[in-house]
Structure formats: structure tokens, C-alpha cells
Amino acid sequence: MKRPTIADVARRAGVSKGAVSYALNGQPGVSEATRQRILAIAAEIGFSPSSAARALSGATARAIGLILARPARTLGIEPFFMELISGVEAELSARSYALTLQVVADQSAEVAVYRRWWGERRVDGVLVCDLRTDDLRVPVLEELRLPAVVIGGPTGTGSLPSVWSDDAAALVETVEYLHALGHRRIARVAGLPDLLHTAIRTQAFTGVCQRLGLAEAVTVSSDYTGEEGARVTRRLLSSRLRPTAVIYDNDVMAIAGLSVAQEMGLAVPAHLSIVAWDDSPLCRLVHPPLTALGRDIPAYGANAARQLLRLIEGATAEGLETETPQLTPRGSTGPPLDESLTA
Amino acid sequence: MKRPTIADVARRAGVSKGAVSYALNGQPGVSEATRQRILAIAAEIGFSPSSAARALSGATARAIGLILARPARTLGIEPFFMELISGVEAELSARSYALTLQVVADQSAEVAVYRRWWGERRVDGVLVCDLRTDDLRVPVLEELRLPAVVIGGPTGTGSLPSVWSDDAAALVETVEYLHALGHRRIARVAGLPDLLHTAIRTQAFTGVCQRLGLAEAVTVSSDYTGEEGARVTRRLLSSRLRPTAVIYDNDVMAIAGLSVAQEMGLAVPAHLSIVAWDDSPLCRLVHPPLTALGRDIPAYGANAARQLLRLIEGATAEGLETETPQLTPRGSTGPPLDESLTA
DNA sequence: CTGAAAGCGCTTACAG
DNA sequence: CTGAAAGCGCTTACAG
């Protein structure tokens, strides 16, 4: 059960190890006939070059890293990460790169893993998620010169290239749509406040509400869990001048909000319109189905992976803007009932 | 920006590279004082041993592999995998093992990746998910002698050790509970029929229904998506003698079923009781919250990782039974209304 | 307890 | 186009 090495292939082909290496890597240095013969023998005896030996000879590790710094419980409930990963994978496996994944408790643990990975030469580059307004990781990655692509931005990424979508534009479009339906009291249930994209959305929300003269616009913070989404919604809907529309920063909180509305006897969308960010199959499961802001998350991940691979190969990758999240109106939004407006 | 090597540490400590290696790996061969001095210097200059060099010198890759062979869309929606992964990670990172993840299209692609990983010595072992009734992967893993632990079973695992829970017992308990509430027409919406645990559950369901004299017990197949869950539920609830209780093989289908019931004007639980397998935060989000069969999935993953690590270290790991899924009654189950019984 | 050396399996200049 | 050899950074017998 000894695994075959390059020497075995060389012996059977009657050539040197160097020749086998050239043949396998598509380098010049062997004739086409020899190359074909070598490849056939390699396939026949089931040879794949040792990733360790390759990495050690100065070639790359052929692996990229992804670290998720969120509590285990909230990770499972966000379809976002798994969809992102499957998109990343699609790009990587085409070039037989591996994905090394790690789940950590917080950003300082994340930074420690970056340092270790780089020291160990375990990965050739990393994908960075959940960018914060004042992010610890950016300066460290710059210092290490570890190739990195940020998923998010476009600001706050330092000198690191990023793949991002225009969340501000999507939010403005959503508020304008609700405004056009007749809504005047719009609330927003935001995600974790120190995430950069939360700040970007909050700023856009405040801006467009001001422009439209919606003085009562309010943003409340949350943590993406259903529990918090429900609690915050209950508070919003209990206020004297309750909102007639709420925009949630993820699908889970939106569904929790829908539940709370139903529990409080409010009809959706007659008494309350609901919009969810990050459209997912969940949004179509509930009744009524949720109006949502969606984008192709696997494609987003694939784009990020492609940029990173380019960076690893030595190209200079700059930022890449992907499609702006699209609003898909469904049953959870509509004009507010008159009584709601003055309740 | 050159990353420090073992030679740098040795030079600064005034010892040989061998001594540094012994010190780092806790091997005998250096005095305690020397060991401490070496460790201090290593920490000071930020040295971590190259994983490639280690792997090449016959040590292990210090990485384990996990392959997910499901369509990208259904992956995101199942909290199961992400929770499993976070449990696996908790166990691995404590010993600074890495997790190499790959998403593939089907089992034959999965087998190809196992062969490649083993040839490349990229991983020291693998965790195997989604065991099928006649699984391609088991004989290949046995042939490769790639250390592997199956998540699932306990049958159909060949000579591979497995970590499993008694799904049959959990299903029996659930049916008995529904029977005690007064239900006589119980249906089950099953997951993918060629998954082994689906077969195990189906067999248990048929068995207990027979024992209790529930002649109308029916299992229908599905694919875990909300769309299919909704379609199948619509068909079940449209039949002349519609079931008064339905057990779903995942949370997403159960929520879809709840939606369909509401859309068809059936009250839950008065007209229809609903039970979901794999309790998740989603089950508590909807209205009414779903009665569910739950277990600690991160702990399940951690157990599997622990078994695999043991196997890699040369111990003989045998099967390990983990806790049986627990039934948590919530608002979605109750006695059926009389009219439902005879409808 | 320590040092010098071989070897893991590749890649890549360097001669022929 | 091909062969012989050095080198990547570790680990681990083997002498001292």
C-alpha cells in the first residue's frame, strides 16, 4: 500500500525524476511523446505528487484559508456562509486548490491563526469575511504580506483588494420603494453594529430617509439571531407610533419579525410590511413569502476566490464590484392601511 | 520578511537543528533549561514549523478532510453542516489540526478527491457524511487505508468506525407520543431515500405504526428543500383521509409544511400536528413554534473528530453511540380535533 | 544530553 | 531534449 512517488514513475518510464516533474507540470523540457508516456504511466499507477514535497520545494501550498469568527450557533443559521463556501469551492476545485477552514471565537484568535498559517506556509492566501469598522486583521495581513482578498468593503480594506456589492444603493432603492407604497414610518433592524457593512447600510438608510423627509426613521441594533430579532420587533411594534414597514439585516430576523407581527395580531402586509436582506429559500417558505434583497452568494464567493488566486499568481488584483443586491417584491410588502398610518 | 526557520532558532539558541526539533515536539533529548530557552526564542522570533516540511519528514499532515456532496443550494439551508463543522473545529483547533473542506457534485467526485488527497498526503484522515444504503465510498476508503470515521450508521459502515445516534428509537418515541395524544393518521415526509438514515427511520416508522395498529401510516419521499416539503404536504393534506400529524425529516420542510397548512386554512395543532427532525433556532422562530427532535450537533461533530484523531494516532477506534435525539414538545403538536379524526 | 547527517519527495537551475 | 544534483525545512536514527 506504499503510495507511488515521482521516482516510481521515472523508473517505469525510463526517465529522470526531473523529466517527470516537467511532464506533470506542463513545463518545457520534455518531448510531447515522452510527456504523454509519462502522464499515462502516472495515471496508471495512481500517482499524485505529494502536496508537502511540492510546497517545500518553493512551489505553493495550493490551499487557501478561510476563517469564520462567529459563535457556533449563529453560524449554522446563516445560509450565507455555506453558500459562500460552495461558490469558493467551485472556483478552487477547478484548479485543485484546497480550502482550509477554521472557526474561531474572535478576531484576536483569527489573527493568531493567520500568523500561524503563514509561519507554517499552510496556505497561499486567505479570504477575509465580516470586515469591521476598525479592523484588527487588515494591518496584520498587510504586515505579513499574506495574500488576502476582503469579502466586503469597499472602504476600510487598507491596501487589500476587496470584492464588494453596493449595499448603500440597494438600501436606498428599498426605502424609495416603501416610500412609493405610502410608508412614512420605516424602521430598520440592523445586524452587529461593529460590522462595516452594517455601518454602511445604516448611513445609507439615514441619508435616504432624511432626503425623503421621513423624520421617524429609526435603526435598532441586533445580532442576527431570531431571538434578538423578535425582541426588537416586539419593542418596535409596541411603540405609540409604530412603524408600518421594517427592513431586517438578515432573513432569520425577518422571519422572527413576521412571527411577532402575527402573534401581536398585525396583518402582513396590511399593518406591517417586511423586507429581508439576503434572500434565501427561507424567505419563500413562510406565509406570506418575504420581499427580499438578494444576490447570487455562490457567485460572490467564486469571484472572491478568483481574485485571490490571481493575487497568489502574482497579478495585482484591485477591488471588484459585484452586482448590487436586487429587490424581489413578494407578499410581505404592500401599501399600509390608512388606520395604520395614524395609529 | 523572510519567515524564520528552525535553523534561525538553532543559531540564536546556539544549538543544533535537531535540538530545536526535540524541544518543540516535547521529545526527550534536551535538558529542561535548554528546552525553555529554545521555546522562548522560537516565540520571540515568531517561528512556527513549516507544515510542508513536517509532513514530508514522515510526520503527519496535521489536517483532516471533510467532503460535502450536496447541491450548493441545499447546503446553505441546512444548519446541520455548519453546526457539525463548528463542533469538528473545536476539537481540531485545540490540537492545531486544520480542516480541509471540499464541496463536490456527487459520490464519484468525492471518491476521486479521496484518492487525490491520499496520494498528495494532504490529509491524515477523513470524516464521512451522508452515508448511503449502498455506499461507494466505504470500500474505497478501506482499500486506500485512509483513516476514516463515518458520521452515521451504525450499519453499512464496513470496517470503518462510526459515530451515530439511535434514530430509530427517537422515531418510535415520537410516534408513541403522537399516538398518546390521540393521533391515528400519521404521515412522515422523509429525506432523500438513498441516504441510510432515511432508510433506518422509515423502517422504524413502519414498524412502530404496525405495532400500534396505525394502518394509514404513510412515508413520502422528499429532498429536504422547502419547495418539495410544501408540494408533498399539499398533496398529503388534500387526500380524503388526510393525516392529523406529520413528521418531517428536517426543519426546513417542517416550516414549509406549516406554511402550507396555514395557507389551506388548517389550524396547527388543532387540525394538524407537526414534528420537525433536527431542532434548530428556526423551529422556535415560527408561529406556533415547532415540536422538534433535537440533539447537540456540534458535540456530535466534536465526537467524530475525536474518534478520527484517535484513529490517526494509531489507536483502534470502534463505533461510538451518542445521545439519542430528544423530543422537545412545543406549540405545533396537540390532540387532534374530533372533526379532524373523521373528516 | 548534543551534533552531524541522512532522508522525506518534490522543483529547478545547471551541464551535457 | 535529458540527467545529475542541490535544495526546500523539517524529523529521527546514529555517534559521540
XYZ file of C-alpha atoms (C1' of nucleotides) in Angstrom:
718
model
C 0.000 0.000 0.000
C 3.042 2.270 -0.387
C 1.934 5.358 -2.264
C 3.837 5.840 -5.520
C 6.352 8.670 -5.778
C 7.804 10.547 -8.668
C 10.747 8.114 -8.595
C 8.422 5.190 -9.320
C 7.008 6.970 -12.320
C 10.506 7.876 -13.513
C 11.733 4.322 -13.208
C 8.797 2.852 -15.108
C 9.114 5.481 -17.809
C 12.867 5.113 -18.011
C 13.480 8.832 -17.489
C 14.782 11.052 -14.688
C 12.650 12.459 -11.890
C 13.196 15.908 -13.366
C 11.631 14.838 -16.625
C 8.573 13.514 -14.798
C 8.231 16.787 -12.933
C 8.398 18.767 -16.178
C 5.876 16.492 -17.827
C 3.429 16.734 -14.952
C 3.614 20.490 -14.669
C 3.352 21.205 -18.360
C 6.827 22.733 -18.396
C 9.057 22.665 -21.471
C 11.961 20.252 -21.205
C 10.388 17.013 -22.420
C 9.197 15.985 -25.856
C 5.499 15.682 -26.388
C 5.762 11.944 -26.887
C 7.654 11.489 -23.630
C 5.217 13.724 -21.811
C 2.286 11.610 -22.951
C 4.012 8.418 -21.965
C 4.830 9.797 -18.530
C 1.302 11.050 -17.946
C -0.111 7.676 -18.935
C 2.171 5.852 -16.508
C 1.378 8.311 -13.715
C -2.334 7.758 -14.238
C -1.864 4.016 -14.438
C -0.096 3.654 -11.116
C -2.309 6.275 -9.475
C 0.346 8.850 -8.785
C -0.407 12.309 -7.407
C 2.501 14.483 -6.347
C 2.856 14.935 -2.597
C 1.466 18.319 -1.665
C 4.000 18.577 1.138
C 7.005 17.979 -1.125
C 5.637 20.446 -3.633
C 5.057 23.096 -1.034
C 8.508 22.527 0.402
C 10.239 22.966 -2.957
C 9.108 26.527 -3.007
C 6.019 25.916 -5.002
C 2.732 26.916 -3.405
C 0.723 25.066 -0.783
C -2.185 25.005 -3.229
C -4.527 25.823 -0.416
C -6.304 28.962 0.651
C -7.677 29.732 4.074
C -10.995 30.991 5.340
C -11.640 31.857 8.983
C -15.091 32.354 10.441
C -15.200 34.278 13.699
C -18.771 33.890 14.817
C -20.369 31.891 17.602
C -21.150 28.308 16.523
C -24.898 28.837 16.976
C -25.258 31.824 14.691
C -23.003 30.229 12.082
C -25.396 27.389 11.427
C -28.380 29.592 10.994
C -26.867 31.868 8.367
C -27.167 30.237 4.963
C -24.782 32.965 3.789
C -21.561 31.254 4.809
C -22.326 27.840 3.425
C -23.420 29.346 0.106
C -20.321 31.493 0.022
C -18.168 28.459 0.695
C -19.786 26.437 -2.046
C -19.056 29.240 -4.505
C -15.474 29.484 -3.343
C -15.119 25.727 -3.708
C -16.409 25.709 -7.250
C -13.603 28.048 -8.214
C -10.916 26.289 -6.202
C -11.643 22.715 -7.137
C -11.448 23.571 -10.818
C -7.786 24.319 -10.170
C -7.425 21.655 -7.464
C -6.738 24.126 -4.726
C -7.899 23.072 -1.277
C -9.872 25.183 1.156
C -8.670 25.231 4.749
C -11.438 26.316 7.064
C -11.242 27.410 10.654
C -13.892 28.564 13.100
C -12.592 30.768 15.914
C -14.039 32.705 18.823
C -12.976 36.239 17.954
C -10.745 38.467 15.875
C -7.677 38.141 18.048
C -7.839 34.360 17.705
C -8.294 34.886 13.991
C -5.153 36.991 13.796
C -3.220 34.324 15.684
C -4.309 31.703 13.164
C -3.230 33.915 10.261
C 0.180 34.234 11.822
C 0.456 30.512 12.400
C -0.780 29.596 8.916
C 1.704 31.921 7.335
C 4.520 30.631 9.525
C 3.575 27.080 8.674
C 3.173 28.007 4.993
C -0.086 26.169 5.237
C -2.000 28.438 2.888
C -1.053 30.631 -0.050
C -3.626 33.256 0.756
C -6.807 33.963 2.678
C -10.317 35.248 2.216
C -11.422 37.739 4.867
C -15.069 37.974 5.961
C -17.069 40.199 8.285
C -14.979 43.328 7.877
C -15.304 45.659 10.852
C -15.240 49.386 11.016
C -11.854 49.358 12.689
C -10.496 46.017 11.710
C -7.602 44.392 13.576
C -6.878 41.990 10.779
C -6.129 44.353 7.925
C -2.836 45.738 9.312
C -1.674 42.263 10.336
C -2.316 40.819 6.891
C -0.523 43.758 5.331
C 2.423 43.267 7.656
C 2.625 39.532 6.986
C 2.271 40.136 3.251
C -0.105 37.213 3.246
C -2.109 37.447 0.009
C -5.646 38.328 1.063
C -8.909 39.368 -0.520
C -11.560 41.026 1.592
C -15.151 39.974 1.061
C -16.823 43.297 1.739
C -15.843 46.908 1.660
C -15.080 48.876 -0.431
C -13.755 51.092 2.375
C -11.722 50.013 5.367
C -9.722 47.431 3.449
C -6.391 49.236 3.641
C -4.222 48.095 0.774
C -6.046 44.748 0.449
C -8.162 44.183 -2.641
C -11.831 43.529 -1.996
C -14.896 42.065 -3.624
C -17.970 44.010 -2.677
C -21.514 44.958 -3.621
C -23.169 48.328 -3.345
C -25.286 47.814 -0.238
C -25.969 51.519 0.082
C -27.609 51.658 -3.346
C -29.712 48.596 -2.578
C -30.905 50.090 0.675
C -31.807 53.411 -0.960
C -33.802 51.572 -3.610
C -35.667 49.640 -0.925
C -36.576 52.711 1.082
C -37.732 54.510 -2.052
C -39.908 51.534 -2.910
C -41.510 51.517 0.538
C -41.945 55.267 0.349
C -43.662 54.936 -3.002
C -46.048 52.385 -1.484
C -47.044 55.066 1.014
C -44.939 54.186 4.020
C -43.794 57.086 6.146
C -42.647 55.342 9.327
C -39.916 52.916 8.351
C -37.655 51.121 10.795
C -34.562 49.079 10.254
C -33.337 46.164 12.373
C -29.612 46.167 11.823
C -27.027 43.434 12.301
C -23.989 43.630 14.565
C -23.114 47.318 14.805
C -19.355 46.931 14.521
C -19.538 45.185 11.168
C -18.612 47.586 8.424
C -21.476 46.693 6.138
C -23.898 47.417 8.967
C -22.423 50.903 9.279
C -22.612 51.436 5.522
C -26.261 50.403 5.438
C -27.133 52.497 8.464
C -25.567 55.556 6.923
C -27.397 54.991 3.648
C -30.663 54.462 5.486
C -30.315 57.651 7.484
C -29.381 59.571 4.358
C -32.276 58.473 2.188
C -34.826 58.890 4.985
C -33.625 62.421 5.565
C -33.844 63.188 1.857
C -37.396 61.826 1.731
C -38.359 63.696 4.865
C -39.022 60.573 6.926
C -38.261 62.000 10.315
C -39.328 58.921 12.229
C -36.840 56.612 10.564
C -35.078 54.566 13.198
C -32.348 51.930 13.167
C -32.071 49.480 16.048
C -29.146 47.125 16.501
C -29.386 43.401 16.768
C -27.172 40.334 16.478
C -28.716 38.324 13.596
C -30.376 35.794 15.888
C -34.095 35.138 15.755
C -34.388 35.787 19.483
C -32.993 39.281 19.210
C -34.922 39.953 16.020
C -38.143 39.012 17.804
C -37.362 41.046 20.908
C -36.501 44.162 18.968
C -39.556 43.801 16.732
C -41.811 43.452 19.747
C -40.436 46.694 21.100
C -40.814 48.495 17.780
C -44.392 47.334 17.330
C -45.328 48.324 20.873
C -44.311 51.946 20.456
C -47.070 54.525 20.164
C -46.203 55.452 16.595
C -45.223 52.040 15.424
C -43.513 51.655 12.048
C -45.564 50.463 9.086
C -42.542 48.861 7.475
C -39.383 47.198 8.805
C -36.206 46.282 6.936
C -34.190 43.459 8.519
C -30.483 42.849 8.013
C -30.940 39.106 7.593
C -33.592 36.569 6.731
C -33.745 34.929 10.147
C -34.580 38.173 11.945
C -37.152 38.992 9.277
C -38.888 35.685 9.830
C -38.807 36.240 13.566
C -40.316 39.675 12.953
C -43.092 38.168 10.853
C -43.867 35.754 13.668
C -44.043 38.555 16.187
C -46.391 40.567 13.984
C -48.691 37.579 13.675
C -48.529 36.931 17.401
C -49.485 40.580 18.025
C -52.431 40.306 15.666
C -50.966 42.559 12.995
C -51.614 41.574 9.398
C -48.699 41.473 6.995
C -48.526 43.500 4.830
C -51.699 45.461 5.705
C -50.463 46.564 9.114
C -46.791 45.884 8.650
C -44.573 45.465 5.612
C -41.433 43.391 5.958
C -38.256 43.330 3.869
C -35.428 40.840 4.431
C -31.821 41.262 3.396
C -30.136 38.260 1.832
C -32.885 36.463 0.058
C -32.851 32.743 0.788
C -35.152 29.771 0.367
C -36.392 30.524 3.887
C -37.967 33.742 2.666
C -40.168 31.766 0.286
C -41.149 29.247 2.939
C -43.111 31.485 5.227
C -46.564 32.879 4.782
C -46.720 35.440 3.273
C -43.404 34.988 1.464
C -40.958 37.761 2.248
C -39.953 40.588 -0.033
C -36.183 40.353 -0.009
C -32.906 41.816 -1.184
C -30.996 39.054 -2.858
C -27.803 38.399 -4.681
C -26.013 35.383 -6.011
C -23.889 34.477 -2.999
C -22.099 31.476 -4.532
C -21.074 33.730 -7.432
C -19.866 36.292 -4.919
C -17.689 33.653 -3.271
C -16.429 32.429 -6.632
C -15.443 35.972 -7.569
C -13.535 36.428 -4.354
C -11.708 33.135 -4.844
C -10.825 34.059 -8.407
C -9.360 37.394 -7.274
C -7.339 35.674 -4.590
C -5.955 33.072 -6.974
C -4.942 35.880 -9.311
C -3.207 37.657 -6.451
C -1.376 34.483 -5.463
C -0.171 34.055 -9.015
C 1.433 37.444 -8.721
C -1.065 39.600 -10.572
C -2.163 42.811 -8.923
C -5.798 42.367 -8.020
C -7.703 45.506 -7.324
C -11.217 45.841 -5.989
C -14.084 44.230 -7.856
C -17.645 45.423 -7.539
C -20.210 42.672 -7.995
C -23.911 43.051 -8.729
C -25.958 45.249 -6.437
C -28.449 43.229 -4.361
C -31.766 43.009 -6.200
C -35.101 43.695 -4.556
C -37.642 40.922 -5.131
C -41.110 42.049 -4.046
C -43.256 39.283 -2.601
C -46.309 39.099 -0.363
C -44.818 40.742 2.714
C -44.866 44.287 1.352
C -47.766 46.458 0.247
C -49.394 49.814 0.903
C -50.068 50.493 4.581
C -53.695 50.532 5.732
C -54.931 54.035 6.466
C -55.596 53.198 10.103
C -52.002 52.113 10.457
C -50.766 55.457 9.288
C -52.409 57.344 12.101
C -52.500 54.642 14.774
C 10.007 39.449 5.529
C 11.702 36.035 5.280
C 9.874 33.630 7.547
C 12.126 32.167 10.233
C 13.133 28.506 10.003
C 14.331 26.014 12.518
C 17.901 26.939 11.557
C 17.338 30.540 12.679
C 16.124 29.351 16.055
C 19.060 26.951 16.358
C 21.594 29.650 15.531
C 20.165 32.117 18.035
C 19.989 29.436 20.726
C 23.463 28.131 19.939
C 22.225 24.546 19.470
C 21.675 22.173 16.564
C 18.505 21.992 14.493
C 17.867 18.584 15.972
C 17.816 20.011 19.464
C 15.284 22.625 18.402
C 13.094 19.956 16.893
C 13.203 17.895 20.083
C 12.433 20.931 22.197
C 9.484 21.937 20.062
C 7.943 18.499 19.976
C 8.347 17.732 23.626
C 10.702 14.856 22.884
C 13.443 13.779 25.271
C 16.923 14.720 24.123
C 17.281 18.234 25.505
C 17.592 19.455 29.059
C 14.643 21.303 30.521
C 16.632 24.533 30.717
C 17.629 24.311 27.053
C 14.069 23.468 26.064
C 12.745 26.563 27.780
C 15.383 28.770 26.216
C 14.611 27.364 22.753
C 10.857 27.800 23.182
C 11.375 31.378 24.305
C 13.487 32.188 21.268
C 11.044 30.490 18.925
C 8.197 32.556 20.350
C 10.286 35.707 20.213
C 11.118 35.485 16.522
C 7.657 34.169 15.658
C 8.652 30.758 14.460
C 6.148 28.057 13.512
C 7.439 24.899 11.851
C 6.579 24.570 8.188
C 3.678 22.182 7.848
C 5.050 21.014 4.500
C 8.456 20.120 5.886
C 6.861 18.341 8.794
C 4.553 16.380 6.591
C 7.412 15.466 4.293
C 9.567 14.128 7.100
C 7.074 11.395 7.678
C 5.176 13.193 10.348
C 1.505 13.804 9.703
C -0.125 16.487 7.581
C -1.972 17.662 10.683
C -5.085 18.128 8.618
C -8.251 16.155 8.245
C -10.658 16.266 5.339
C -14.401 16.654 5.049
C -16.264 16.381 1.768
C -19.833 17.526 1.275
C -21.608 16.048 -1.728
C -24.812 18.038 -1.909
C -26.036 20.700 -4.294
C -24.867 24.172 -3.272
C -28.435 25.376 -2.721
C -29.456 22.728 -0.255
C -26.145 23.020 1.617
C -26.797 26.563 2.687
C -30.216 25.862 4.008
C -29.236 23.004 6.302
C -27.905 24.387 9.566
C -26.733 20.822 10.241
C -23.465 21.005 8.328
C -22.271 24.321 9.650
C -23.022 23.245 13.214
C -21.275 19.952 12.632
C -18.264 21.776 11.235
C -18.048 24.125 14.175
C -18.027 21.146 16.528
C -15.346 19.434 14.496
C -13.304 22.633 14.528
C -13.489 22.983 18.275
C -11.850 19.602 18.629
C -9.284 20.144 15.885
C -8.101 23.597 16.760
C -7.355 22.538 20.313
C -4.692 20.309 18.767
C -3.939 22.699 15.920
C -5.128 20.357 13.243
C -6.564 22.010 10.159
C -9.816 21.129 8.444
C -9.730 20.776 4.683
C -13.178 21.151 3.224
C -14.401 20.298 -0.223
C -17.835 20.561 -1.822
C -18.386 18.186 -4.731
C -21.221 17.264 -7.063
C -21.639 13.581 -6.284
C -20.152 10.484 -4.714
C -17.922 9.562 -7.629
C -16.329 13.017 -7.478
C -15.986 12.518 -3.747
C -14.158 9.241 -4.241
C -11.801 10.902 -6.719
C -10.944 13.571 -4.164
C -10.226 10.947 -1.503
C -7.818 9.255 -3.885
C -6.117 12.522 -4.708
C -5.875 13.673 -1.096
C -4.356 10.398 -0.085
C -1.912 10.461 -2.974
C -0.967 14.016 -2.131
C -0.790 13.132 1.587
C -2.850 16.231 2.061
C -4.902 14.879 4.941
C -4.276 12.325 7.665
C -7.849 11.132 7.704
C -11.401 11.999 6.712
C -14.870 12.342 8.153
C -17.592 10.759 6.027
C -21.119 12.220 5.920
C -24.411 11.253 4.350
C -23.885 7.510 4.376
C -25.957 5.741 1.719
C -27.596 2.386 1.761
C -25.091 1.033 -0.731
C -22.189 3.367 -0.325
C -19.457 3.658 -2.963
C -17.056 5.321 -0.593
C -16.714 2.708 2.100
C -14.847 0.109 0.006
C -12.583 2.778 -1.498
C -11.614 4.147 1.902
C -10.950 0.627 3.123
C -8.786 -0.083 0.091
C -6.814 3.154 0.460
C -6.414 2.534 4.181
C -7.180 6.185 4.637
C -8.187 6.653 8.284
C -11.890 7.469 8.236
C -14.753 7.866 10.664
C -18.322 7.661 9.414
C -20.810 10.152 10.793
C -23.873 7.952 10.761
C -24.592 4.275 10.804
C -24.273 2.041 12.750
C -24.827 -0.356 9.827
C -23.366 -0.080 6.346
C -20.013 1.234 7.534
C -17.977 -1.832 6.586
C -14.870 -1.926 8.731
C -14.892 1.834 9.308
C -15.677 3.084 12.801
C -18.712 5.321 13.090
C -20.288 7.874 15.368
C -24.051 7.526 15.376
C -27.251 8.195 17.254
C -30.244 5.922 17.616
C -32.642 7.499 15.130
C -34.941 4.503 15.226
C -35.526 4.879 18.966
C -36.185 8.602 18.586
C -38.719 7.989 15.853
C -40.511 5.323 17.857
C -40.744 7.669 20.824
C -42.197 10.378 18.616
C -44.858 8.158 17.099
C -45.826 6.860 20.530
C -46.160 10.433 21.740
C -48.410 11.371 18.828
C -50.413 8.184 19.342
C -50.875 9.040 23.009
C -52.188 12.462 22.008
C -54.881 10.676 20.025
C -53.443 10.720 16.525
C -54.293 7.746 14.353
C -53.369 9.007 10.896
C -49.686 9.921 10.982
C -47.597 10.685 7.910
C -43.880 11.109 7.506
C -42.122 13.314 4.982
C -38.764 11.643 4.525
C -35.461 12.970 3.236
C -33.516 11.621 0.286
C -34.443 7.949 0.047
C -30.970 6.611 -0.678
C -29.484 8.049 2.497
C -29.030 5.315 5.044
C -30.516 7.231 7.932
C -33.635 7.826 5.877
C -33.992 4.084 5.408
C -33.413 3.454 9.106
C -36.076 5.977 10.064
C -38.535 4.672 7.501
C -38.142 1.151 8.756
C -38.614 2.257 12.367
C -41.679 4.279 11.406
C -43.291 1.391 9.575
C -42.516 -0.928 12.452
C -43.973 1.182 15.241
C -47.064 2.108 13.233
C -47.732 -1.533 12.582
C -47.310 -2.368 16.244
C -49.735 0.398 17.231
C -52.217 -0.657 14.562
C -51.935 2.587 12.584
C -52.788 1.183 9.203
C -52.835 4.546 7.468
C -49.238 5.405 8.264
C -47.521 6.611 5.144
C -43.997 7.770 4.306
C -43.431 10.020 1.298
C -40.002 10.879 -0.040
C -38.627 14.352 -0.465
C -35.298 16.085 -0.923
C -35.002 18.380 2.132
C -35.922 21.530 0.204
C -38.783 23.734 1.259
C -40.289 23.529 -2.222
C -40.565 19.769 -2.103
C -41.691 19.817 1.507
C -44.509 22.185 0.577
C -45.529 20.215 -2.508
C -45.652 16.924 -0.661
C -47.547 18.440 2.258
C -50.118 19.935 -0.104
C -50.704 16.507 -1.568
C -50.974 14.855 1.836
C -53.426 17.441 3.136
C -55.564 17.205 0.011
C -56.180 13.473 0.373
C -59.593 12.361 1.541
C -58.349 10.925 4.807
C -55.696 13.484 5.494
C -53.199 12.851 8.270
C -53.670 14.636 11.589
C -49.921 14.642 12.255
C -46.848 14.826 10.053
C -43.228 14.131 10.975
C -40.659 15.877 8.749
C -37.079 14.772 8.244
C -35.717 18.303 8.552
C -36.643 21.676 9.906
C -36.950 23.427 6.557
C -39.553 21.011 5.246
C -41.447 21.222 8.524
C -41.630 25.001 8.246
C -42.767 24.681 4.650
C -45.416 22.235 5.849
C -46.589 24.667 8.491
C -46.930 27.348 5.838
C -48.974 25.075 3.611
C -51.294 24.170 6.462
C -51.886 27.828 7.186
C -52.431 28.574 3.519
C -55.008 25.783 3.375
C -56.811 27.161 6.402
C -55.858 24.346 8.753
C -55.053 25.287 12.322
C -51.865 23.946 13.874
C -52.038 21.907 16.049
C -55.854 21.587 16.153
C -56.185 20.283 12.603
C -52.608 19.251 12.051
C -49.723 18.459 14.393
C -46.187 18.956 13.098
C -42.890 17.490 14.285
C -39.509 18.511 12.853
C -36.320 16.491 12.952
C -33.140 18.353 13.836
C -34.270 21.050 16.138
C -32.796 24.419 15.212
C -33.357 28.060 16.028
C -35.662 28.146 13.003
C -38.118 25.881 14.778
C -38.533 28.473 17.522
C -38.953 31.325 15.066
C -42.225 30.315 13.506
C -45.670 30.552 14.918
C -46.526 28.235 16.570
C -43.026 27.078 17.423
C -42.350 23.559 16.223
C -42.122 20.460 18.319
C -38.790 19.004 17.301
C -36.317 16.185 17.678
C -33.020 17.713 18.636
C -29.526 16.776 19.522
C -26.313 18.594 20.163
C -24.864 18.649 16.650
C -21.608 20.476 17.487
C -20.969 17.824 20.152
C -21.713 15.145 17.575
C -19.097 16.662 15.261
C -16.613 17.007 18.095
C -17.076 13.339 18.963
C -16.463 12.287 15.394
C -13.324 14.415 15.192
C -12.055 12.981 18.447
C -12.536 9.417 17.187
C -10.727 10.239 13.967
C -7.784 11.817 15.750
C -7.545 8.727 17.909
C -7.563 6.546 14.813
C -4.848 8.655 13.200
C -2.713 8.293 16.287
C -2.863 4.557 15.789
C -5.488 3.601 18.344
C -8.263 1.306 17.226
C -11.441 3.335 17.281
C -14.643 1.402 17.281
C -18.160 2.733 16.930
C -19.436 5.306 19.380
C -23.111 5.814 20.070
C -24.006 9.381 21.011
C -27.156 10.634 22.694
C -30.488 9.706 21.141
C -32.279 12.738 19.671
C -34.568 14.294 22.280
C -38.160 15.261 21.613
C -38.984 18.823 22.664
C -42.740 19.401 22.597
C -43.752 22.921 21.571
C -46.857 24.549 20.200
C -47.104 22.618 16.945
C -48.340 19.370 18.485
C -51.511 18.640 20.430
C -54.541 16.390 20.437
C -56.376 16.325 17.106
C -59.822 17.948 16.945
C -62.617 15.391 16.765
C -63.781 16.660 13.395
C -60.268 16.072 12.055
C -60.418 12.478 13.085
C -63.362 11.689 10.939
C -63.003 14.333 8.259
C 22.401 15.330 26.738
C 24.197 17.166 21.946
C 25.906 17.342 16.977
C 26.345 15.847 12.289
C 23.926 13.608 8.715
C 20.536 11.170 6.062
C 16.191 11.327 4.175
C 11.165 12.644 3.140
C 9.512 13.798 -2.429
C 9.350 17.156 -4.948
C 11.271 21.531 -8.202
C 14.621 23.842 -10.730
C 18.817 25.733 -12.271
C 22.936 23.694 -14.475
C 25.588 20.788 -17.512
C 25.664 17.844 -21.230
C 15.658 17.406 -25.131
C 17.673 14.724 -20.865
C 20.419 13.577 -16.499
C 22.656 14.501 -12.179
C 22.467 17.347 -8.244
C 21.281 20.853 -4.951
C 17.928 22.484 -2.024
C 13.264 23.415 0.352
C 12.766 22.730 6.223
C 11.842 19.647 8.905
C 12.428 14.678 11.826
C 14.973 10.990 13.518
C 18.171 7.393 13.996
C 23.181 7.266 14.922
C 27.522 8.554 17.005
C 29.839 10.911 20.396
